[in-house]
């Protein structure tokens, strides 16, 4: 395939059947490998849509600095696109993310503002919102409230899934901004209202010390919880184990949130008599190598690893 | 029915510092009432005055969000594990 720009090479990721994950004849599990995008995650899709839309609407101009809160992947995608298009980018990111995320942002020329690790990505959102309200030079795509985020998945990710597997019965993906679940979920339900849409969410562990009370939780404005058919929480340890198992059983090298999604897909597949599940694997494993999750036991990885933001 | 309710760090002050406590009742809602009886003030941190689960709080039973089962009326079985978690973002 030939493209005129790396930005045009976003999307069209493989859908791969995971035969070892089939619990019985007639139940099939497929993985959508979003790590095959140019910067290695599904966020390339939404970064492209958000930037294109902002340019069309005149919100993003040469004099602006793009500012975005992120746990990493969206920042990296925006950084790549900002490089190609010649924009300045600043990201606000929790201080406790994997070093690979920091390195990738820097190699694409992004500036990084670190927010408190104890507040996770919720804290990055607070800081970015304050910065944007105080300085008119900033343009914030704001993936949590920007409808171009789910639209990217409605128009591309979901369409690719339907093209490859029109008989899909169930879709499971991680809930971070909700963009994937909302966009893919709506399109799949438009395609066939019987399709079930399930969210995997990370157990925040002790990471929530920084929140003063439960009311400081955050549900992205683009999320409509009624669109979902269920939500399953996955402990970090299970996500890690599952990430490693995916590599051992299927030769697929994916990130930690993908492990959580696979843990859910297994649980859902075990309850099905027949049908096809698509598990969306948001990124590749490259950005998590420093955690040594493929080579060390979870117990040996230490508290430091357990207190990190993984998605 | 006795379930283990895991308490997030934010609410541990409310229950004498415990990471998890046993609670009984036929449903999730009854188990929360049981905790409230022992630790007054606990329930209002999780449940709105109108009796629904607070907007930014999720209650999971064996990992599954009760919102998509029968909310506070979700039946409990012996040995179930209940988690109370605040909503966190990713991305």
mmCIF file of C-alpha atoms in Angstrom:
data_model
loop_
_atom_site.group_PDB
_atom_site.id
_atom_site.type_symbol
_atom_site.label_atom_id
_atom_site.label_comp_id
_atom_site.label_asym_id
_atom_site.label_seq_id
_atom_site.Cartn_x
_atom_site.Cartn_y
_atom_site.Cartn_z
ATOM 1 C CA UNK A 1 0.000 0.000 0.000
ATOM 2 C CA UNK A 2 1.281 3.413 -0.960
ATOM 3 C CA UNK A 3 0.515 6.645 0.923
ATOM 4 C CA UNK A 4 1.469 10.280 0.478
ATOM 5 C CA UNK A 5 1.872 10.824 4.261
ATOM 6 C CA UNK A 6 2.247 8.733 7.408
ATOM 7 C CA UNK A 7 -1.044 10.273 8.561
ATOM 8 C CA UNK A 8 -2.810 8.563 5.668
ATOM 9 C CA UNK A 9 -1.391 5.230 6.836
ATOM 10 C CA UNK A 10 -3.514 5.315 10.015
ATOM 11 C CA UNK A 11 -6.106 2.560 10.457
ATOM 12 C CA UNK A 12 -6.849 -0.568 8.396
ATOM 13 C CA UNK A 13 -5.486 -2.735 11.202
ATOM 14 C CA UNK A 14 -5.597 -6.546 11.143
ATOM 15 C CA UNK A 15 -8.406 -8.595 12.683
ATOM 16 C CA UNK A 16 -6.859 -11.873 13.811
ATOM 17 C CA UNK A 17 -8.687 -14.962 15.062
ATOM 18 C CA UNK A 18 -7.415 -16.265 18.407
ATOM 19 C CA UNK A 19 -8.178 -19.940 18.005
ATOM 20 C CA UNK A 20 -6.753 -20.959 21.373
ATOM 21 C CA UNK A 21 -9.275 -18.656 23.077
ATOM 22 C CA UNK A 22 -12.303 -20.485 21.680
ATOM 23 C CA UNK A 23 -13.921 -22.274 24.638
ATOM 24 C CA UNK A 24 -16.097 -24.477 22.390
ATOM 25 C CA UNK A 25 -16.959 -25.057 18.746
ATOM 26 C CA UNK A 26 -19.006 -22.171 17.435
ATOM 27 C CA UNK A 27 -17.568 -19.550 19.762
ATOM 28 C CA UNK A 28 -14.873 -17.526 18.033
ATOM 29 C CA UNK A 29 -12.651 -14.818 19.476
ATOM 30 C CA UNK A 30 -10.943 -12.209 17.288
ATOM 31 C CA UNK A 31 -8.468 -9.474 18.145
ATOM 32 C CA UNK A 32 -8.316 -6.101 16.396
ATOM 33 C CA UNK A 33 -4.641 -5.178 16.527
ATOM 34 C CA UNK A 34 -4.490 -1.414 16.981
ATOM 35 C CA UNK A 35 -0.788 -1.600 17.757
ATOM 36 C CA UNK A 36 -0.358 -1.718 13.970
ATOM 37 C CA UNK A 37 -1.065 2.003 13.687
ATOM 38 C CA UNK A 38 1.869 4.349 12.891
ATOM 39 C CA UNK A 39 2.667 5.296 16.518
ATOM 40 C CA UNK A 40 1.586 1.916 17.841
ATOM 41 C CA UNK A 41 -1.863 2.656 19.251
ATOM 42 C CA UNK A 42 -5.480 3.229 18.270
ATOM 43 C CA UNK A 43 -5.138 6.872 19.323
ATOM 44 C CA UNK A 44 -3.690 7.754 15.919
ATOM 45 C CA UNK A 45 -7.249 7.507 14.621
ATOM 46 C CA UNK A 46 -8.751 10.048 17.022
ATOM 47 C CA UNK A 47 -5.772 12.407 16.893
ATOM 48 C CA UNK A 48 -6.168 12.613 13.109
ATOM 49 C CA UNK A 49 -9.928 13.230 13.341
ATOM 50 C CA UNK A 50 -9.639 15.835 16.122
ATOM 51 C CA UNK A 51 -6.883 17.782 14.350
ATOM 52 C CA UNK A 52 -8.596 17.627 10.934
ATOM 53 C CA UNK A 53 -11.851 18.872 12.421
ATOM 54 C CA UNK A 54 -10.181 21.683 14.386
ATOM 55 C CA UNK A 55 -8.394 22.843 11.229
ATOM 56 C CA UNK A 56 -11.631 22.765 9.234
ATOM 57 C CA UNK A 57 -13.459 24.766 11.888
ATOM 58 C CA UNK A 58 -10.628 27.277 12.201
ATOM 59 C CA UNK A 59 -10.045 26.468 15.876
ATOM 60 C CA UNK A 60 -6.487 25.332 15.252
ATOM 61 C CA UNK A 61 -4.269 27.887 13.584
ATOM 62 C CA UNK A 62 -0.494 28.325 13.253
ATOM 63 C CA UNK A 63 -0.264 30.660 16.258
ATOM 64 C CA UNK A 64 -1.820 28.092 18.597
ATOM 65 C CA UNK A 65 -0.132 25.559 20.846
ATOM 66 C CA UNK A 66 -1.955 22.242 21.040
ATOM 67 C CA UNK A 67 -2.454 21.252 24.696
ATOM 68 C CA UNK A 68 -3.902 17.883 25.692
ATOM 69 C CA UNK A 69 -4.282 15.843 28.892
ATOM 70 C CA UNK A 70 -3.382 12.211 28.277
ATOM 71 C CA UNK A 71 -2.115 9.056 29.939
ATOM 72 C CA UNK A 72 0.264 8.838 26.990
ATOM 73 C CA UNK A 73 -1.078 7.264 23.823
ATOM 74 C CA UNK A 74 -3.208 10.192 22.641
ATOM 75 C CA UNK A 75 -0.301 12.522 23.357
ATOM 76 C CA UNK A 76 2.058 10.391 21.268
ATOM 77 C CA UNK A 77 -0.402 10.315 18.353
ATOM 78 C CA UNK A 78 -0.928 14.076 18.522
ATOM 79 C CA UNK A 79 2.847 14.561 18.718
ATOM 80 C CA UNK A 80 3.396 12.597 15.527
ATOM 81 C CA UNK A 81 0.707 14.525 13.669
ATOM 82 C CA UNK A 82 1.927 17.849 15.098
ATOM 83 C CA UNK A 83 5.419 17.000 13.785
ATOM 84 C CA UNK A 84 4.146 16.237 10.306
ATOM 85 C CA UNK A 85 1.929 19.330 10.203
ATOM 86 C CA UNK A 86 4.319 21.696 12.006
ATOM 87 C CA UNK A 87 2.377 22.493 15.182
ATOM 88 C CA UNK A 88 3.728 22.938 18.713
ATOM 89 C CA UNK A 89 2.326 20.435 21.218
ATOM 90 C CA UNK A 90 2.276 20.353 24.996
ATOM 91 C CA UNK A 91 0.813 17.380 26.852
ATOM 92 C CA UNK A 92 -0.199 17.041 30.490
ATOM 93 C CA UNK A 93 0.473 13.502 31.672
ATOM 94 C CA UNK A 94 0.635 11.755 35.077
ATOM 95 C CA UNK A 95 4.227 11.476 36.333
ATOM 96 C CA UNK A 96 3.861 7.723 36.905
ATOM 97 C CA UNK A 97 3.632 6.446 33.328
ATOM 98 C CA UNK A 98 6.093 4.075 31.661
ATOM 99 C CA UNK A 99 9.373 5.756 30.605
ATOM 100 C CA UNK A 100 8.732 4.712 27.007
ATOM 101 C CA UNK A 101 5.755 7.074 26.849
ATOM 102 C CA UNK A 102 7.930 9.973 27.963
ATOM 103 C CA UNK A 103 10.674 9.019 25.487
ATOM 104 C CA UNK A 104 8.262 8.745 22.568
ATOM 105 C CA UNK A 105 6.691 12.109 23.305
ATOM 106 C CA UNK A 106 10.131 13.718 23.463
ATOM 107 C CA UNK A 107 11.328 12.087 20.250
ATOM 108 C CA UNK A 108 8.349 13.598 18.444
ATOM 109 C CA UNK A 109 9.210 16.980 19.940
ATOM 110 C CA UNK A 110 6.350 17.353 22.426
ATOM 111 C CA UNK A 111 6.720 19.342 25.625
ATOM 112 C CA UNK A 112 5.513 17.520 28.745
ATOM 113 C CA UNK A 113 3.871 18.932 31.870
ATOM 114 C CA UNK A 114 3.726 16.275 34.574
ATOM 115 C CA UNK A 115 0.728 16.082 36.874
ATOM 116 C CA UNK A 116 0.463 14.313 40.213
ATOM 117 C CA UNK A 117 0.733 10.543 39.926
ATOM 118 C CA UNK A 118 -1.670 10.049 42.798
ATOM 119 C CA UNK A 119 -4.497 11.556 40.793
ATOM 120 C CA UNK A 120 -3.833 9.540 37.664
ATOM 121 C CA UNK A 121 -5.230 10.864 34.411
ATOM 122 C CA UNK A 122 -8.070 12.601 36.299
ATOM 123 C CA UNK A 123 -5.354 14.922 37.662
ATOM 124 C CA UNK A 124 -3.928 15.616 34.179
ATOM 125 C CA UNK A 125 -7.367 16.706 33.012
ATOM 126 C CA UNK A 126 -7.678 19.158 35.913
ATOM 127 C CA UNK A 127 -4.266 20.698 35.209
ATOM 128 C CA UNK A 128 -4.859 21.026 31.435
ATOM 129 C CA UNK A 129 -8.257 22.624 31.975
ATOM 130 C CA UNK A 130 -6.718 25.196 34.295
ATOM 131 C CA UNK A 131 -3.904 25.965 31.814
ATOM 132 C CA UNK A 132 -6.262 26.411 28.884
ATOM 133 C CA UNK A 133 -8.540 28.722 30.860
ATOM 134 C CA UNK A 134 -5.578 30.965 31.696
ATOM 135 C CA UNK A 135 -3.896 31.245 28.291
ATOM 136 C CA UNK A 136 -5.679 31.866 24.982
ATOM 137 C CA UNK A 137 -2.741 30.543 22.942
ATOM 138 C CA UNK A 138 -3.693 26.990 23.813
ATOM 139 C CA UNK A 139 -5.981 24.883 21.676
ATOM 140 C CA UNK A 140 -7.154 21.798 23.560
ATOM 141 C CA UNK A 141 -8.609 18.980 21.420
ATOM 142 C CA UNK A 142 -9.937 17.484 24.691
ATOM 143 C CA UNK A 143 -10.462 13.852 23.754
ATOM 144 C CA UNK A 144 -12.810 13.368 26.742
ATOM 145 C CA UNK A 145 -15.372 15.814 25.392
ATOM 146 C CA UNK A 146 -14.652 15.940 21.651
ATOM 147 C CA UNK A 147 -17.180 14.143 19.464
ATOM 148 C CA UNK A 148 -14.511 13.704 16.776
ATOM 149 C CA UNK A 149 -13.101 11.022 19.118
ATOM 150 C CA UNK A 150 -16.057 8.583 18.932
ATOM 151 C CA UNK A 151 -16.660 9.677 15.324
ATOM 152 C CA UNK A 152 -13.201 8.442 14.324
ATOM 153 C CA UNK A 153 -14.135 5.006 15.650
ATOM 154 C CA UNK A 154 -17.629 5.107 14.141
ATOM 155 C CA UNK A 155 -16.235 5.935 10.694
ATOM 156 C CA UNK A 156 -13.103 3.804 10.661
ATOM 157 C CA UNK A 157 -12.576 1.195 13.413
ATOM 158 C CA UNK A 158 -16.160 -0.082 13.444
ATOM 159 C CA UNK A 159 -16.428 -0.025 9.660
ATOM 160 C CA UNK A 160 -13.288 -2.134 9.357
ATOM 161 C CA UNK A 161 -14.703 -4.655 11.858
ATOM 162 C CA UNK A 162 -18.002 -4.897 9.985
ATOM 163 C CA UNK A 163 -16.174 -5.345 6.678
ATOM 164 C CA UNK A 164 -14.055 -8.160 8.128
ATOM 165 C CA UNK A 165 -16.659 -9.827 10.394
ATOM 166 C CA UNK A 166 -20.244 -8.817 9.587
ATOM 167 C CA UNK A 167 -21.558 -11.593 11.862
ATOM 168 C CA UNK A 168 -19.994 -10.038 15.006
ATOM 169 C CA UNK A 169 -22.088 -10.636 18.179
ATOM 170 C CA UNK A 170 -20.032 -8.984 20.886
ATOM 171 C CA UNK A 171 -17.436 -6.234 21.137
ATOM 172 C CA UNK A 172 -15.159 -5.638 24.111
ATOM 173 C CA UNK A 173 -12.702 -2.767 24.563
ATOM 174 C CA UNK A 174 -11.091 -0.776 27.339
ATOM 175 C CA UNK A 175 -12.796 2.293 28.758
ATOM 176 C CA UNK A 176 -10.377 5.225 28.938
ATOM 177 C CA UNK A 177 -12.055 8.191 27.270
ATOM 178 C CA UNK A 178 -14.980 6.059 26.138
ATOM 179 C CA UNK A 179 -14.373 7.107 22.519
ATOM 180 C CA UNK A 180 -13.731 3.585 21.261
ATOM 181 C CA UNK A 181 -16.707 2.035 23.038
ATOM 182 C CA UNK A 182 -19.105 4.827 22.082
ATOM 183 C CA UNK A 183 -18.038 5.126 18.436
ATOM 184 C CA UNK A 184 -17.568 1.441 17.659
ATOM 185 C CA UNK A 185 -20.525 0.500 19.876
ATOM 186 C CA UNK A 186 -22.975 2.847 18.130
ATOM 187 C CA UNK A 187 -21.896 1.795 14.664
ATOM 188 C CA UNK A 188 -22.101 -1.919 15.510
ATOM 189 C CA UNK A 189 -25.565 -1.480 17.036
ATOM 190 C CA UNK A 190 -26.658 0.453 13.932
ATOM 191 C CA UNK A 191 -25.366 -2.494 11.906
ATOM 192 C CA UNK A 192 -27.139 -5.039 14.156
ATOM 193 C CA UNK A 193 -29.016 -3.930 17.287
ATOM 194 C CA UNK A 194 -28.358 -7.351 18.868
ATOM 195 C CA UNK A 195 -24.604 -6.726 19.125
ATOM 196 C CA UNK A 196 -23.468 -6.475 22.762
ATOM 197 C CA UNK A 197 -20.900 -3.849 23.774
ATOM 198 C CA UNK A 198 -18.807 -4.490 26.879
ATOM 199 C CA UNK A 199 -16.282 -2.274 28.640
ATOM 200 C CA UNK A 200 -13.162 -3.381 30.467
ATOM 201 C CA UNK A 201 -12.068 -0.919 33.154
ATOM 202 C CA UNK A 202 -8.840 -0.924 35.139
ATOM 203 C CA UNK A 203 -8.948 -1.463 38.879
ATOM 204 C CA UNK A 204 -7.287 1.741 40.027
ATOM 205 C CA UNK A 205 -5.649 -0.048 42.960
ATOM 206 C CA UNK A 206 -4.122 2.362 45.429
ATOM 207 C CA UNK A 207 -3.715 4.960 42.710
ATOM 208 C CA UNK A 208 -6.755 6.813 43.965
ATOM 209 C CA UNK A 209 -5.112 8.063 47.165
ATOM 210 C CA UNK A 210 -4.867 11.479 45.564
ATOM 211 C CA UNK A 211 -8.606 11.878 45.223
ATOM 212 C CA UNK A 212 -10.120 13.496 48.280
ATOM 213 C CA UNK A 213 -13.469 11.836 47.887
ATOM 214 C CA UNK A 214 -15.430 9.625 45.553
ATOM 215 C CA UNK A 215 -17.135 12.636 43.993
ATOM 216 C CA UNK A 216 -13.821 13.523 42.354
ATOM 217 C CA UNK A 217 -14.257 10.596 39.999
ATOM 218 C CA UNK A 218 -14.552 11.488 36.343
ATOM 219 C CA UNK A 219 -16.830 10.233 33.598
ATOM 220 C CA UNK A 220 -15.857 11.731 30.233
ATOM 221 C CA UNK A 221 -18.664 13.874 28.764
ATOM 222 C CA UNK A 222 -18.641 11.799 25.557
ATOM 223 C CA UNK A 223 -19.613 8.668 27.520
ATOM 224 C CA UNK A 224 -23.213 7.468 27.518
ATOM 225 C CA UNK A 225 -23.212 4.571 29.962
ATOM 226 C CA UNK A 226 -26.587 3.412 28.632
ATOM 227 C CA UNK A 227 -24.967 2.390 25.349
ATOM 228 C CA UNK A 228 -22.983 -0.290 27.169
ATOM 229 C CA UNK A 229 -24.296 -3.743 28.011
ATOM 230 C CA UNK A 230 -21.863 -4.304 30.842
ATOM 231 C CA UNK A 231 -18.699 -3.156 32.509
ATOM 232 C CA UNK A 232 -16.056 -5.440 33.975
ATOM 233 C CA UNK A 233 -13.246 -4.297 36.265
ATOM 234 C CA UNK A 234 -9.876 -6.007 35.908
ATOM 235 C CA UNK A 235 -7.158 -6.035 38.568
ATOM 236 C CA UNK A 236 -3.660 -5.051 37.396
ATOM 237 C CA UNK A 237 -2.335 -8.491 38.259
ATOM 238 C CA UNK A 238 -4.924 -10.180 36.013
ATOM 239 C CA UNK A 239 -4.223 -7.690 33.242
ATOM 240 C CA UNK A 240 -0.501 -8.450 33.427
ATOM 241 C CA UNK A 241 -1.036 -12.210 33.494
ATOM 242 C CA UNK A 242 -3.388 -11.993 30.562
ATOM 243 C CA UNK A 243 -1.040 -9.782 28.533
ATOM 244 C CA UNK A 244 1.685 -12.373 28.933
ATOM 245 C CA UNK A 245 -0.673 -15.259 28.181
ATOM 246 C CA UNK A 246 -1.690 -13.595 24.913
ATOM 247 C CA UNK A 247 1.946 -13.553 23.830
ATOM 248 C CA UNK A 248 2.504 -17.150 24.934
ATOM 249 C CA UNK A 249 -0.622 -18.579 23.329
ATOM 250 C CA UNK A 250 -1.077 -16.510 20.184
ATOM 251 C CA UNK A 251 2.237 -14.773 19.615
ATOM 252 C CA UNK A 252 0.555 -11.396 19.975
ATOM 253 C CA UNK A 253 2.590 -8.712 21.726
ATOM 254 C CA UNK A 254 0.138 -6.171 23.125
ATOM 255 C CA UNK A 255 -0.056 -3.628 25.940
ATOM 256 C CA UNK A 256 -1.399 -3.950 29.462
ATOM 257 C CA UNK A 257 -4.908 -2.664 28.763
ATOM 258 C CA UNK A 258 -5.141 -5.291 26.023
ATOM 259 C CA UNK A 259 -4.445 -7.933 28.653
ATOM 260 C CA UNK A 260 -7.386 -6.601 30.658
ATOM 261 C CA UNK A 261 -9.570 -6.700 27.543
ATOM 262 C CA UNK A 262 -8.530 -10.308 26.878
ATOM 263 C CA UNK A 263 -9.352 -11.264 30.478
ATOM 264 C CA UNK A 264 -12.872 -9.917 29.853
ATOM 265 C CA UNK A 265 -13.137 -11.573 26.438
ATOM 266 C CA UNK A 266 -12.309 -14.939 28.020
ATOM 267 C CA UNK A 267 -14.952 -14.480 30.682
ATOM 268 C CA UNK A 268 -17.565 -13.468 28.087
ATOM 269 C CA UNK A 269 -16.633 -16.264 25.673
ATOM 270 C CA UNK A 270 -17.012 -18.855 28.432
ATOM 271 C CA UNK A 271 -20.690 -17.872 28.799
ATOM 272 C CA UNK A 272 -21.523 -18.015 25.084
ATOM 273 C CA UNK A 273 -23.037 -21.007 23.324
ATOM 274 C CA UNK A 274 -22.103 -19.669 19.947
ATOM 275 C CA UNK A 275 -21.088 -16.419 18.356
ATOM 276 C CA UNK A 276 -18.145 -14.174 17.592
ATOM 277 C CA UNK A 277 -16.404 -11.747 19.918
ATOM 278 C CA UNK A 278 -14.080 -8.971 18.829
ATOM 279 C CA UNK A 279 -11.585 -7.799 21.456
ATOM 280 C CA UNK A 280 -9.980 -4.483 20.636
ATOM 281 C CA UNK A 281 -6.294 -4.427 21.613
ATOM 282 C CA UNK A 282 -5.472 -0.745 21.944
ATOM 283 C CA UNK A 283 -1.700 -0.830 21.657
ATOM 284 C CA UNK A 284 1.375 -2.964 21.192
ATOM 285 C CA UNK A 285 3.648 -4.123 23.998
ATOM 286 C CA UNK A 286 6.644 -1.978 23.062
ATOM 287 C CA UNK A 287 5.901 0.845 25.494
ATOM 288 C CA UNK A 288 5.778 -1.589 28.431
ATOM 289 C CA UNK A 289 9.038 -3.507 27.938
ATOM 290 C CA UNK A 290 10.751 -1.607 30.748
ATOM 291 C CA UNK A 291 8.208 -3.046 33.186
ATOM 292 C CA UNK A 292 9.685 -6.488 32.421
ATOM 293 C CA UNK A 293 6.182 -7.869 32.628
ATOM 294 C CA UNK A 294 6.989 -10.641 30.158
ATOM 295 C CA UNK A 295 10.044 -11.794 32.068
ATOM 296 C CA UNK A 296 9.309 -11.292 35.769
ATOM 297 C CA UNK A 297 6.529 -12.509 38.026
ATOM 298 C CA UNK A 298 4.002 -9.944 39.146
ATOM 299 C CA UNK A 299 5.107 -10.314 42.768
ATOM 300 C CA UNK A 300 8.699 -9.529 41.828
ATOM 301 C CA UNK A 301 7.764 -6.416 39.907
ATOM 302 C CA UNK A 302 7.378 -4.415 43.088
ATOM 303 C CA UNK A 303 5.120 -1.713 44.381
ATOM 304 C CA UNK A 304 6.511 0.885 41.980
ATOM 305 C CA UNK A 305 5.078 -0.998 39.028
ATOM 306 C CA UNK A 306 1.760 -1.522 40.744
ATOM 307 C CA UNK A 307 1.373 2.212 41.329
ATOM 308 C CA UNK A 308 1.760 3.152 37.686
ATOM 309 C CA UNK A 309 -0.827 4.381 35.220
ATOM 310 C CA UNK A 310 -1.164 1.680 32.569
ATOM 311 C CA UNK A 311 -3.916 3.020 30.328
ATOM 312 C CA UNK B 1 -25.634 -14.046 52.508
ATOM 313 C CA UNK B 2 -22.182 -12.846 53.511
ATOM 314 C CA UNK B 3 -20.041 -11.020 50.995
ATOM 315 C CA UNK B 4 -16.614 -9.453 51.225
ATOM 316 C CA UNK B 5 -16.812 -5.745 50.500
ATOM 317 C CA UNK B 6 -13.508 -4.203 49.442
ATOM 318 C CA UNK B 7 -13.195 -0.643 50.640
ATOM 319 C CA UNK B 8 -11.316 1.898 48.475
ATOM 320 C CA UNK B 9 -8.638 3.908 50.247
ATOM 321 C CA UNK B 10 -10.896 6.971 50.113
ATOM 322 C CA UNK B 11 -13.511 5.334 52.351
ATOM 323 C CA UNK B 12 -11.318 3.436 54.774
ATOM 324 C CA UNK B 13 -11.453 6.234 57.340
ATOM 325 C CA UNK B 14 -15.165 5.641 57.452
ATOM 326 C CA UNK B 15 -14.796 1.980 58.436
ATOM 327 C CA UNK B 16 -11.941 2.104 60.951
ATOM 328 C CA UNK B 17 -9.211 1.701 58.343
ATOM 329 C CA UNK B 18 -10.218 -1.741 57.039
ATOM 330 C CA UNK B 19 -9.349 -2.692 53.460
ATOM 331 C CA UNK B 20 -12.305 -5.062 53.338
ATOM 332 C CA UNK B 21 -15.195 -5.960 55.574
ATOM 333 C CA UNK B 22 -17.771 -8.734 55.674
ATOM 334 C CA UNK B 23 -21.333 -7.628 55.092
ATOM 335 C CA UNK B 24 -24.534 -9.630 54.875
ATOM 336 C CA UNK B 25 -27.858 -9.251 53.170
ATOM 337 C CA UNK B 26 -29.854 -10.682 50.292
ATOM 338 C CA UNK B 27 -28.815 -7.859 47.923
ATOM 339 C CA UNK B 28 -25.981 -5.392 47.375
ATOM 340 C CA UNK B 29 -28.171 -2.626 48.832
ATOM 341 C CA UNK B 30 -28.809 -4.635 51.997
ATOM 342 C CA UNK B 31 -25.092 -5.323 52.393
ATOM 343 C CA UNK B 32 -24.446 -1.562 52.289
ATOM 344 C CA UNK B 33 -27.171 -1.073 54.931
ATOM 345 C CA UNK B 34 -25.399 -3.666 57.053
ATOM 346 C CA UNK B 35 -22.153 -1.665 56.845
ATOM 347 C CA UNK B 36 -24.026 1.563 57.573
ATOM 348 C CA UNK B 37 -25.464 0.025 60.762
ATOM 349 C CA UNK B 38 -21.941 -0.556 62.032
ATOM 350 C CA UNK B 39 -20.287 2.521 60.554
ATOM 351 C CA UNK B 40 -22.839 5.341 60.388
ATOM 352 C CA UNK B 41 -22.122 7.819 57.574
ATOM 353 C CA UNK B 42 -20.664 5.199 55.243
ATOM 354 C CA UNK B 43 -23.629 4.871 52.951
ATOM 355 C CA UNK B 44 -24.033 8.563 52.117
ATOM 356 C CA UNK B 45 -20.546 8.494 50.611
ATOM 357 C CA UNK B 46 -21.674 5.916 48.063
ATOM 358 C CA UNK B 47 -25.424 6.413 47.623
ATOM 359 C CA UNK B 48 -27.321 9.596 46.742
ATOM 360 C CA UNK B 49 -30.139 10.820 49.003
ATOM 361 C CA UNK B 50 -32.599 9.552 46.357
ATOM 362 C CA UNK B 51 -31.278 6.022 46.838
ATOM 363 C CA UNK B 52 -29.271 5.576 43.636
ATOM 364 C CA UNK B 53 -25.553 4.899 43.340
ATOM 365 C CA UNK B 54 -23.624 8.173 43.098
ATOM 366 C CA UNK B 55 -22.709 9.352 39.627
ATOM 367 C CA UNK B 56 -18.957 8.899 39.929
ATOM 368 C CA UNK B 57 -19.111 5.683 41.945
ATOM 369 C CA UNK B 58 -19.384 2.166 40.594
ATOM 370 C CA UNK B 59 -20.155 -0.973 42.550
ATOM 371 C CA UNK B 60 -18.866 -4.226 41.118
ATOM 372 C CA UNK B 61 -19.893 -7.723 42.164
ATOM 373 C CA UNK B 62 -17.274 -10.327 41.263
ATOM 374 C CA UNK B 63 -15.872 -7.753 38.835
ATOM 375 C CA UNK B 64 -19.154 -6.894 37.078
ATOM 376 C CA UNK B 65 -20.789 -3.474 37.367
ATOM 377 C CA UNK B 66 -24.124 -3.868 39.194
ATOM 378 C CA UNK B 67 -25.514 -1.006 37.095
ATOM 379 C CA UNK B 68 -25.869 -3.560 34.282
ATOM 380 C CA UNK B 69 -27.298 -6.287 36.538
ATOM 381 C CA UNK B 70 -29.985 -5.126 38.985
ATOM 382 C CA UNK B 71 -28.202 -2.154 40.522
ATOM 383 C CA UNK B 72 -28.632 -2.134 44.321
ATOM 384 C CA UNK B 73 -31.170 -4.981 44.040
ATOM 385 C CA UNK B 74 -28.526 -7.306 42.591
ATOM 386 C CA UNK B 75 -28.720 -10.509 44.650
ATOM 387 C CA UNK B 76 -25.730 -11.534 46.746
ATOM 388 C CA UNK B 77 -24.462 -15.062 47.228
ATOM 389 C CA UNK B 78 -22.149 -16.295 49.952
ATOM 390 C CA UNK B 79 -18.550 -15.554 49.090
ATOM 391 C CA UNK B 80 -19.293 -12.836 46.554
ATOM 392 C CA UNK B 81 -16.756 -10.065 46.338
ATOM 393 C CA UNK B 82 -18.061 -6.514 46.151
ATOM 394 C CA UNK B 83 -15.824 -3.572 45.136
ATOM 395 C CA UNK B 84 -16.646 0.109 45.377
ATOM 396 C CA UNK B 85 -14.616 2.259 42.983
ATOM 397 C CA UNK B 86 -14.503 5.855 41.787
ATOM 398 C CA UNK B 87 -14.576 6.480 38.024
ATOM 399 C CA UNK B 88 -11.101 7.095 36.590
ATOM 400 C CA UNK B 89 -10.126 8.166 33.095
ATOM 401 C CA UNK B 90 -7.511 6.856 30.719
ATOM 402 C CA UNK B 91 -6.388 7.828 27.249
#
